[in-house]
Tab-separated table of C-alpha atoms (C1' of nucleotides) in Angstrom:
chain	number	residue	atom	x	y	z
J	11	MET	CA	-30.317	13.540	-12.891
J	12	ALA	CA	-33.106	14.525	-10.280
J	13	ARG	CA	-34.022	11.386	-8.742
J	14	TRP	CA	-30.276	11.135	-7.296
J	15	GLU	CA	-27.979	13.601	-5.967
J	16	PRO	CA	-24.972	14.189	-8.362
J	17	GLY	CA	-21.676	13.739	-6.853
J	18	THR	CA	-21.967	11.001	-4.805
J	19	ARG	CA	-18.537	9.876	-4.559
J	20	ALA	CA	-17.605	13.079	-3.437
J	21	ARG	CA	-20.009	13.425	-0.759
J	22	LEU	CA	-18.992	10.086	0.357
J	23	GLN	CA	-15.161	11.104	0.495
J	24	ALA	CA	-15.940	14.078	2.440
J	25	ALA	CA	-18.201	12.569	4.897
J	26	ALA	CA	-15.309	9.808	5.320
J	27	LEU	CA	-12.670	11.993	5.732
J	28	GLU	CA	-14.518	14.287	8.607
J	29	LEU	CA	-15.507	10.979	10.526
J	30	TYR	CA	-11.989	9.230	10.421
J	31	ALA	CA	-10.594	12.701	11.338
J	32	THR	CA	-13.118	12.627	14.358
J	33	ARG	CA	-14.151	9.408	15.547
J	34	GLY	CA	-11.010	7.502	14.284
J	35	PHE	CA	-10.931	5.360	11.068
J	36	GLU	CA	-11.196	1.740	13.308
J	37	GLN	CA	-14.114	3.067	15.519
J	38	THR	CA	-15.822	4.384	12.134
J	39	THR	CA	-18.462	1.750	10.541
J	40	ALA	CA	-18.965	2.187	6.666
J	41	GLU	CA	-22.637	2.404	7.479
J	42	GLN	CA	-22.074	5.257	9.634
J	43	ILE	CA	-20.318	7.047	6.509
J	44	ALA	CA	-23.126	6.200	4.053
J	45	GLN	CA	-25.640	7.436	6.822
J	46	ALA	CA	-24.334	10.440	6.970
J	47	VAL	CA	-25.014	11.666	3.282
J	48	GLY	CA	-28.227	9.384	3.089
J	49	LEU	CA	-27.219	6.622	1.624
J	50	THR	CA	-26.723	2.541	2.752
J	51	GLU	CA	-24.002	0.347	3.033
J	52	ARG	CA	-24.387	-1.092	0.365
J	53	THR	CA	-24.125	1.840	-1.857
J	54	PHE	CA	-20.965	3.054	-0.210
J	55	PHE	CA	-19.557	-0.570	-1.001
J	56	ARG	CA	-20.675	-0.005	-4.682
J	57	HIS	CA	-18.689	2.972	-4.912
J	58	PHE	CA	-15.444	2.054	-2.905
J	59	SER	CA	-13.996	-1.325	-2.811
J	60	ASP	CA	-13.281	-0.932	0.858
J	61	LYS	CA	-12.567	1.400	3.637
J	62	ARG	CA	-9.502	2.621	2.860
J	63	GLU	CA	-9.865	3.508	-0.957
J	64	VAL	CA	-12.452	6.209	-0.182
J	65	LEU	CA	-9.527	8.381	0.902
J	66	PHE	CA	-7.467	7.294	-2.070
J	67	ASP	CA	-9.694	8.413	-4.754
J	68	GLY	CA	-8.200	10.977	-7.679
J	69	GLN	CA	-4.916	9.085	-7.658
J	70	GLU	CA	-5.232	8.486	-11.488
J	71	ALA	CA	-5.343	12.257	-12.148
J	72	PHE	CA	-2.006	12.941	-10.502
J	73	LEU	CA	-0.316	9.773	-12.334
J	74	ARG	CA	-1.608	11.688	-15.539
J	75	ALA	CA	-0.114	14.512	-14.569
J	76	PHE	CA	3.065	12.814	-13.793
J	77	LEU	CA	3.025	11.199	-17.260
J	78	ASP	CA	1.826	14.296	-19.131
J	79	GLY	CA	5.234	15.628	-17.139
J	80	LEU	CA	7.214	12.856	-18.971
J	81	ASP	CA	5.693	13.876	-22.667
J	82	ALA	CA	6.482	17.036	-21.936
J	83	ALA	CA	10.607	16.541	-21.416
J	84	PRO	CA	12.395	16.792	-25.092
J	85	PRO	CA	13.397	13.471	-26.311
J	86	GLY	CA	16.773	13.088	-25.620
J	87	SER	CA	16.533	14.368	-21.881
J	88	SER	CA	18.376	12.095	-19.198
J	89	PRO	CA	16.237	10.405	-16.654
J	90	LEU	CA	16.493	12.886	-14.186
J	91	GLU	CA	15.907	15.517	-16.462
J	92	ALA	CA	12.807	13.773	-17.787
J	93	VAL	CA	11.833	12.958	-14.331
J	94	ALA	CA	11.902	16.756	-13.334
J	95	SER	CA	9.478	17.668	-16.136
J	96	ALA	CA	7.051	15.077	-14.463
J	97	LEU	CA	7.605	16.630	-10.598
J	98	ALA	CA	6.888	20.136	-12.008
J	99	THR	CA	3.962	19.016	-13.528
J	100	ALA	CA	2.808	17.330	-11.183
J	101	ALA	CA	3.603	19.772	-7.967
J	102	ALA	CA	0.901	22.029	-10.050
J	103	LEU	CA	-2.008	19.512	-9.088
J	104	PHE	CA	-1.303	21.085	-5.458
J	105	PRO	CA	-1.830	24.570	-5.265
J	106	ASP	CA	-1.766	26.367	-1.994
J	107	GLU	CA	-5.538	26.054	-1.827
J	108	ARG	CA	-5.663	22.239	-1.305
J	109	ARG	CA	-2.767	22.499	1.631
J	110	ALA	CA	-4.984	22.394	4.848
J	111	HIS	CA	-7.038	19.428	3.254
J	112	SER	CA	-3.991	17.803	2.362
J	113	ARG	CA	-2.916	18.059	5.957
J	114	LEU	CA	-6.057	17.074	7.457
J	115	ARG	CA	-6.181	13.947	5.422
J	116	GLN	CA	-2.246	13.363	6.124
J	117	THR	CA	-3.179	13.546	9.663
J	118	VAL	CA	-5.939	10.766	9.360
J	119	ILE	CA	-3.625	8.617	7.047
J	120	ASP	CA	-0.944	8.719	9.608
J	121	ALA	CA	-2.780	7.621	12.702
J	122	GLU	CA	-3.862	4.258	11.270
J	123	PRO	CA	-1.476	1.554	9.905
J	124	ALA	CA	-3.735	0.334	7.638
J	125	LEU	CA	-4.553	3.780	6.079
J	126	GLN	CA	-0.541	3.932	5.611
J	127	GLU	CA	-0.248	0.296	3.774
J	128	ARG	CA	-2.433	1.818	1.120
J	129	GLU	CA	-0.816	4.598	1.136
J	130	VAL	CA	2.328	3.226	0.074
J	131	HIS	CA	0.953	0.801	-2.025
J	132	LYS	CA	-0.516	3.718	-4.162
J	133	ARG	CA	2.803	5.256	-4.182
J	134	ALA	CA	4.571	1.986	-5.454
J	135	ILE	CA	2.020	1.496	-8.442
J	136	LEU	CA	3.374	5.742	-9.169
J	137	ALA	CA	6.515	4.785	-9.017
J	138	ALA	CA	6.543	1.529	-11.382
J	139	THR	CA	4.466	3.363	-13.876
J	140	VAL	CA	6.644	5.976	-14.175
J	141	ALA	CA	9.338	3.716	-14.402
J	142	ARG	CA	7.573	1.687	-17.210
J	143	ALA	CA	6.782	5.310	-19.127
J	144	LEU	CA	10.563	5.705	-18.993
J	145	ARG	CA	11.603	2.542	-20.129
J	146	ASP	CA	9.169	3.377	-23.281
J	147	ARG	CA	10.976	6.583	-23.861
J	148	GLY	CA	14.351	4.378	-24.247
J	149	VAL	CA	15.827	4.501	-20.660
J	150	ASP	CA	16.908	0.790	-19.856
J	151	GLU	CA	17.007	-1.265	-16.503
J	152	PRO	CA	17.850	-0.663	-14.002
J	153	ALA	CA	17.958	3.114	-14.370
J	154	ALA	CA	14.546	3.771	-15.008
J	155	THR	CA	13.399	2.062	-11.751
J	156	LEU	CA	16.035	4.168	-10.016
J	157	ALA	CA	15.091	7.171	-11.617
J	158	ALA	CA	11.502	6.611	-11.483
J	159	GLU	CA	11.599	5.309	-7.452
J	160	SER	CA	13.809	8.468	-6.606
J	161	GLY	CA	11.460	11.242	-8.533
J	162	ALA	CA	8.625	9.266	-6.365
J	163	THR	CA	10.820	9.949	-3.198
J	164	VAL	CA	11.940	13.156	-3.919
J	165	PHE	CA	8.118	14.006	-4.324
J	166	TRP	CA	7.104	12.769	-1.248
J	167	VAL	CA	9.812	14.524	0.906
J	168	ALA	CA	8.836	17.672	-0.386
J	169	PHE	CA	5.033	17.194	-0.094
J	170	ALA	CA	5.746	16.165	3.788
J	171	GLN	CA	7.550	19.118	3.936
J	172	TRP	CA	4.377	21.134	1.999
J	173	ILE	CA	2.305	20.118	4.533
J	174	ALA	CA	4.800	20.790	7.455
J	175	ALA	CA	3.126	23.543	10.060
J	176	ALA	CA	5.210	26.355	9.328
J	177	GLU	CA	5.816	25.652	5.643
J	178	THR	CA	4.513	28.675	3.350
J	179	ARG	CA	6.874	27.696	0.028
J	180	SER	CA	4.808	26.044	-2.820
J	181	LEU	CA	4.654	22.682	-3.517
J	182	ALA	CA	7.002	23.376	-7.253
J	183	GLU	CA	9.176	25.141	-5.212
J	184	LEU	CA	9.953	22.255	-2.967
J	185	THR	CA	10.324	19.910	-5.449
J	186	ALA	CA	12.775	21.574	-6.928
J	187	ASP	CA	14.586	21.728	-4.074
J	188	VAL	CA	14.606	18.424	-2.981
J	189	LEU	CA	15.525	17.398	-6.089
J	190	ASP	CA	18.918	19.435	-6.396
J	191	ARG	CA	19.692	18.058	-2.709
J	192	LEU	CA	19.307	14.810	-4.474
J	193	ARG	CA	21.384	15.364	-7.038
J	194	GLY	CA	24.107	16.433	-4.936
J	195	LEU	CA	23.842	13.231	-2.877
J	196	ALA	CA	25.896	11.025	-5.226
J	197	VAL	CA	28.896	13.724	-5.335
J	198	ALA	CA	28.788	15.539	-1.970
J	199	PRO	CA	30.320	13.114	0.116
J	200	VAL	CA	30.687	14.822	3.506
J	201	VAL	CA	28.046	15.030	5.913
J	202	THR	CA	27.214	18.378	6.833
J	203	ARG	CA	26.445	18.479	11.062
J	204	GLY	CA	29.395	16.693	13.138
J	205	VAL	CA	29.580	13.184	13.241
J	206	VAL	CA	29.084	11.535	16.860
J	207	PRO	CA	31.019	8.484	17.002
J	208	GLY	CA	28.905	5.900	18.738
J	209	ALA	CA	25.841	8.107	18.643
J	210	VAL	CA	23.803	4.437	17.822
J	211	PRO	CA	24.130	2.231	20.094
J	212	GLY	CA	24.497	-1.047	18.188
J	213	GLY	CA	22.267	-4.066	19.365
J	214	SER	CA	22.954	-7.737	19.817
X	20	MET	CA	9.546	-25.572	26.136
X	21	ALA	CA	8.143	-29.032	26.233
X	22	ARG	CA	4.824	-29.250	27.023
X	23	TRP	CA	3.978	-27.618	23.447
X	24	GLU	CA	5.741	-28.222	20.040
X	25	PRO	CA	8.334	-25.531	19.555
X	26	GLY	CA	8.679	-23.886	16.368
X	27	THR	CA	4.825	-22.891	16.040
X	28	ARG	CA	5.593	-19.967	14.385
X	29	ALA	CA	7.538	-21.655	11.810
X	30	ARG	CA	5.172	-24.459	11.001
X	31	LEU	CA	2.167	-22.005	10.918
X	32	GLN	CA	4.331	-19.904	8.184
X	33	ALA	CA	5.469	-22.946	6.356
X	34	ALA	CA	1.884	-24.214	6.047
X	35	ALA	CA	0.710	-20.671	5.198
X	36	LEU	CA	3.029	-20.335	2.581
X	37	GLU	CA	2.159	-23.534	0.593
X	38	LEU	CA	-1.550	-23.209	1.144
X	39	TYR	CA	-1.497	-19.781	-0.280
X	40	ALA	CA	1.029	-20.650	-3.057
X	41	THR	CA	-1.389	-23.598	-3.999
X	42	ARG	CA	-4.726	-22.439	-3.352
X	43	GLY	CA	-4.410	-18.615	-2.878
X	44	PHE	CA	-4.465	-15.875	-0.280
X	45	GLU	CA	-7.852	-15.044	-0.172
X	46	GLN	CA	-9.108	-19.090	-0.582
X	47	THR	CA	-7.663	-19.655	2.474
X	48	THR	CA	-8.758	-19.192	5.660
X	49	ALA	CA	-6.822	-18.844	8.828
X	50	GLU	CA	-8.527	-22.246	10.246
X	51	GLN	CA	-7.300	-24.401	7.218
X	52	ILE	CA	-3.684	-22.872	8.112
X	53	ALA	CA	-3.930	-23.650	11.885
X	54	GLN	CA	-5.588	-27.463	11.343
X	55	ALA	CA	-2.840	-28.107	8.925
X	56	VAL	CA	-0.423	-27.910	11.722
X	57	GLY	CA	-2.530	-29.296	14.324
X	58	LEU	CA	-4.202	-25.906	16.111
X	59	THR	CA	-7.002	-23.879	16.203
X	60	GLU	CA	-7.592	-20.843	14.340
X	61	ARG	CA	-7.927	-18.899	17.645
X	62	THR	CA	-3.931	-19.802	18.148
X	63	PHE	CA	-2.928	-18.810	14.686
X	64	PHE	CA	-4.375	-15.374	15.489
X	65	ARG	CA	-2.574	-15.373	18.916
X	66	HIS	CA	1.024	-15.614	16.823
X	67	PHE	CA	0.426	-13.411	13.978
X	68	SER	CA	-2.283	-10.546	13.930
X	69	ASP	CA	-3.782	-11.181	10.933
X	70	LYS	CA	-3.216	-13.468	7.299
X	71	ARG	CA	-0.840	-10.945	5.761
X	72	GLU	CA	1.801	-10.620	8.597
X	73	VAL	CA	2.277	-14.801	8.157
X	74	LEU	CA	4.502	-14.294	5.604
X	75	PHE	CA	6.326	-10.955	6.661
X	76	ASP	CA	7.963	-12.608	9.722
X	77	GLY	CA	11.755	-11.872	10.487
X	78	GLN	CA	11.896	-8.545	9.027
X	79	GLU	CA	13.533	-7.261	12.557
X	80	ALA	CA	16.248	-9.381	11.754
X	81	PHE	CA	16.423	-8.052	8.508
X	82	LEU	CA	16.192	-4.631	9.494
X	83	ARG	CA	18.936	-5.489	12.268
X	84	ALA	CA	21.405	-6.161	9.598
X	85	PHE	CA	20.754	-2.921	7.805
X	86	LEU	CA	21.792	-0.916	10.913
X	87	ASP	CA	24.652	-2.869	11.956
X	88	GLY	CA	25.743	-2.296	8.695
X	89	LEU	CA	25.291	1.465	9.124
X	90	ASP	CA	27.339	1.068	12.363
X	91	ALA	CA	30.095	-0.459	10.076
X	92	ALA	CA	30.616	2.508	7.965
X	93	PRO	CA	33.619	4.525	9.631
X	94	PRO	CA	32.617	8.023	10.784
X	95	GLY	CA	32.526	10.689	8.318
X	96	SER	CA	31.345	8.507	5.526
X	97	SER	CA	28.767	10.197	3.244
X	98	PRO	CA	25.352	8.894	3.496
X	99	LEU	CA	25.675	7.233	0.505
X	100	GLU	CA	29.122	5.171	1.525
X	101	ALA	CA	27.564	3.988	4.853
X	102	VAL	CA	24.211	3.170	2.707
X	103	ALA	CA	26.656	0.629	0.692
X	104	SER	CA	27.863	-0.716	4.118
X	105	ALA	CA	24.160	-1.255	5.037
X	106	LEU	CA	23.727	-2.803	1.770
X	107	ALA	CA	26.540	-5.275	2.395
X	108	THR	CA	25.669	-6.370	5.449
X	109	ALA	CA	21.715	-6.722	4.569
X	110	ALA	CA	22.563	-8.833	1.312
X	111	ALA	CA	24.783	-11.286	3.710
X	112	LEU	CA	21.428	-12.703	4.731
X	113	PHE	CA	20.736	-13.912	1.917
X	114	PRO	CA	22.649	-16.900	0.361
X	115	ASP	CA	21.636	-18.628	-2.797
X	116	GLU	CA	20.503	-21.474	-0.626
X	117	ARG	CA	17.641	-19.226	0.528
X	118	ARG	CA	17.000	-18.419	-3.251
X	119	ALA	CA	14.320	-20.696	-4.134
X	120	HIS	CA	12.145	-19.837	-1.089
X	121	SER	CA	12.390	-16.033	-1.413
X	122	ARG	CA	11.147	-17.133	-5.186
X	123	LEU	CA	8.110	-18.795	-4.186
X	124	ARG	CA	7.538	-16.514	-1.552
X	125	GLN	CA	7.395	-13.267	-3.788
X	126	THR	CA	5.403	-15.254	-6.655
X	127	VAL	CA	2.597	-15.381	-3.630
X	128	ILE	CA	3.243	-11.899	-2.630
X	129	ASP	CA	3.232	-10.719	-6.626
X	130	ALA	CA	-0.476	-12.160	-7.151
X	131	GLU	CA	-2.481	-10.666	-4.313
X	132	PRO	CA	-2.491	-6.595	-3.880
X	133	ALA	CA	-3.264	-7.161	-0.361
X	134	LEU	CA	0.116	-9.023	-0.037
X	135	GLN	CA	1.452	-6.123	-1.691
X	136	GLU	CA	0.475	-3.481	0.509
X	137	ARG	CA	1.918	-5.391	3.383
X	138	GLU	CA	5.164	-5.550	1.442
X	139	VAL	CA	5.563	-2.101	0.648
X	140	HIS	CA	4.880	-1.257	4.229
X	141	LYS	CA	7.392	-3.218	5.363
X	142	ARG	CA	9.783	-1.489	2.826
X	143	ALA	CA	8.693	1.769	4.037
X	144	ILE	CA	9.299	1.220	7.657
X	145	LEU	CA	12.723	0.011	7.053
X	146	ALA	CA	13.371	3.015	4.795
X	147	ALA	CA	12.571	5.154	7.523
X	148	THR	CA	14.687	3.613	10.151
X	149	VAL	CA	17.391	3.817	8.137
X	150	ALA	CA	16.966	7.549	7.825
X	151	ARG	CA	16.638	7.725	11.583
X	152	ALA	CA	19.763	6.028	12.186
X	153	LEU	CA	21.800	8.079	9.463
X	154	ARG	CA	20.122	11.466	11.211
X	155	ASP	CA	21.646	9.845	14.471
X	156	ARG	CA	24.945	9.902	12.405
X	157	GLY	CA	24.586	13.907	12.126
X	158	VAL	CA	22.888	13.655	8.466
X	159	ASP	CA	20.753	16.572	8.193
X	160	GLU	CA	17.311	16.265	6.097
X	161	PRO	CA	16.430	15.842	3.647
X	162	ALA	CA	19.441	14.157	2.880
X	163	ALA	CA	19.375	11.171	5.270
X	164	THR	CA	15.844	10.374	3.772
X	165	LEU	CA	16.800	10.515	0.233
X	166	ALA	CA	19.942	8.484	1.064
X	167	ALA	CA	17.623	5.918	2.542
X	168	GLU	CA	15.003	5.790	0.362
X	169	SER	CA	17.749	5.356	-1.989
X	170	GLY	CA	19.499	2.491	-0.180
X	171	ALA	CA	15.748	0.779	-0.077
X	172	THR	CA	15.460	0.896	-3.584
X	173	VAL	CA	18.686	-0.370	-4.827
X	174	PHE	CA	18.320	-3.354	-2.302
X	175	TRP	CA	14.809	-3.930	-3.750
X	176	VAL	CA	15.890	-3.978	-7.415
X	177	ALA	CA	18.582	-5.713	-6.568
X	178	PHE	CA	16.504	-8.478	-4.877
X	179	ALA	CA	13.929	-8.813	-7.619
X	180	GLN	CA	17.339	-9.028	-10.303
X	181	TRP	CA	18.597	-11.897	-7.362
X	182	ILE	CA	15.215	-13.786	-7.617
X	183	ALA	CA	14.755	-13.650	-11.469
X	184	ALA	CA	14.488	-16.676	-13.395
X	185	ALA	CA	17.801	-16.942	-14.976
X	186	GLU	CA	19.932	-15.433	-12.457
X	187	THR	CA	23.194	-16.528	-10.757
X	188	ARG	CA	24.825	-13.635	-9.289
X	189	SER	CA	25.010	-13.381	-5.614
X	190	LEU	CA	22.789	-10.655	-3.902
X	191	ALA	CA	25.819	-8.647	-2.661
X	192	GLU	CA	27.300	-8.565	-5.843
X	193	LEU	CA	23.484	-7.323	-7.551
X	194	THR	CA	23.413	-4.719	-4.697
X	195	ALA	CA	26.858	-3.399	-5.772
X	196	ASP	CA	26.092	-2.876	-9.194
X	197	VAL	CA	22.840	-1.354	-9.108
X	198	LEU	CA	23.925	0.925	-6.249
X	199	ASP	CA	26.835	2.086	-8.945
X	200	ARG	CA	24.402	2.481	-11.682
X	201	LEU	CA	22.358	4.749	-9.027
X	202	ARG	CA	25.670	6.811	-8.557
X	203	GLY	CA	25.495	7.185	-12.053
X	204	LEU	CA	22.478	8.451	-12.367
X	205	ALA	CA	23.137	11.962	-11.502
X	206	VAL	CA	26.098	12.459	-13.611
X	207	ALA	CA	24.958	10.283	-16.704
X	208	PRO	CA	22.465	12.990	-18.490
X	209	VAL	CA	22.215	10.481	-21.782
X	210	VAL	CA	20.417	7.591	-22.458
X	211	THR	CA	21.679	4.570	-23.667
X	212	ARG	CA	19.675	2.771	-25.902
X	213	GLY	CA	18.293	5.297	-28.991
X	214	VAL	CA	15.714	7.729	-28.201
X	215	VAL	CA	12.614	7.204	-30.821
X	216	PRO	CA	11.073	10.357	-30.668
X	217	GLY	CA	6.995	9.912	-30.677
X	218	ALA	CA	7.342	6.511	-29.319
X	219	VAL	CA	5.095	7.303	-26.703
X	220	PRO	CA	1.505	8.136	-27.711
X	221	GLY	CA	0.701	11.233	-25.694
X	222	GLY	CA	-2.800	11.145	-24.879
X	223	SER	CA	-4.960	14.264	-25.037
E	21	DG	C1'	-12.323	-21.389	24.398
E	22	DT	C1'	-16.477	-18.845	22.829
E	23	DC	C1'	-19.003	-14.933	21.588
E	24	DT	C1'	-19.632	-11.055	18.251
E	25	DA	C1'	-19.359	-6.920	15.508
E	26	DT	C1'	-17.988	-5.754	10.802
E	27	DA	C1'	-16.238	-5.916	6.418
E	28	DG	C1'	-16.903	-7.209	2.233
E	29	DT	C1'	-19.654	-10.118	-1.215
E	30	DG	C1'	-23.238	-12.093	-4.198
E	31	DC	C1'	-27.929	-11.671	-5.726
E	32	DG	C1'	-32.451	-10.134	-6.705
E	33	DA	C1'	-35.627	-6.127	-6.490
E	34	DT	C1'	-36.833	-1.688	-7.161
E	35	DA	C1'	-37.212	2.636	-10.021
E	36	DG	C1'	-35.656	6.337	-12.223
E	37	DA	C1'	-33.387	8.207	-16.889
E	38	DC	C1'	-33.299	7.412	-21.982
H	12	DG	C1'	-38.274	-1.444	-23.266
H	13	DT	C1'	-32.227	-0.783	-21.767
H	14	DC	C1'	-29.067	1.301	-18.521
H	15	DT	C1'	-27.858	2.267	-14.064
H	16	DA	C1'	-27.987	3.331	-9.164
H	17	DT	C1'	-30.010	2.263	-5.000
H	18	DC	C1'	-31.850	-0.854	-1.553
H	19	DG	C1'	-32.205	-5.268	1.095
H	20	DC	C1'	-31.012	-9.492	2.437
H	21	DA	C1'	-28.363	-13.368	3.266
H	22	DC	C1'	-23.933	-14.818	3.507
H	23	DT	C1'	-18.704	-15.930	4.930
H	24	DA	C1'	-14.396	-14.930	7.360
H	25	DT	C1'	-11.678	-12.015	9.969
H	26	DA	C1'	-10.316	-10.508	13.923
H	27	DG	C1'	-11.045	-8.638	18.715
H	28	DA	C1'	-13.161	-8.699	22.830
H	29	DC	C1'	-15.048	-11.166	26.594
DNA sequence: GTCTATAGTGCGATAGAC
DNA sequence: GTCTATCGCACTATAGAC
């Protein structure tokens, strides 16, 4: 391992993130990313199936964390208890040191619909995988899908909070809080702020 | 409205769905779709921003139904009660006559990752819009997002059931059932089928 | 309606690692 | 010799600019 620099993928990812953040996703060509790390466009596409995918690597580890968390839940746990365990395990993948990086990456994604599409697709795959794992644990449908989608939603709501400007709490703390709020949804039948009738102008 | 054939968009959509279903999405070029209805490729892209979008038109009406359903909920309703109202209104957009068409369309989408990305993106936009409407009704965060995402999940779970092979129940009936199951999730702490310890081979 | 950049693919050639 | 990462080149279709 001397002829070629190791960590090619990681260097392509870093270069892509920086270029997307500065010039914008559409204005950045695959050739520019490749040249930034001394490679050709063709090599870029050998590592990543398309320009979007370079920002969505490492989701496998994230998915595995979720599944490991499910496995860690004691047998006989309710679907939501198992999901709570998965959330805690997954949240541990995002220590505070990663916060700045996650923030920059999300800024890039939020600026580009094409990237948002890829992101929600990855999120959908996660939820579907968790649902399958729950079914394997003996949870029937539609409970498995509902619990899995709810867990995913809790994670992304907490994640958005975690990378919000002034936020300092850990992701683990935030996921636990949001999960509690979800539990309260089904049983708390009152709105918390004052209702303003007619505040939503109905169209048509 | 006499110089050109009316319903151009609808005819392009029908031709696209048929071609995607027979030749496959990737194997179908925009030019083929356009020529199938006597137009040029350029005209296709004037009506639809890309090849995927031709399958995702009419989401505005769907979104409006959801919002109208929210408005129909009495002031002071809980977030989930408001969502239940929205689900009923939205489900009414899918009478049984549409079932066959929805089935074919979903078959095409399920066969192509690029189309799945667009679909989940549209679903995400729906959930975000519902969340905003709930905030306008006085629901705070994260309750608004949690309720909106839960409502969206309920709809799509019910929708998948509605277009399943042997299904005959109406979409309205199915959304109501799935919503009840969701309500039970947070309070029902037991799995319904027998738990088989060790049934999930834990890796590593 | 034409013209063009570029995303993304297929295949072959090269060259180091083993 | 095999295996694998990289490069080079030709090519199509998308999508947007003019």
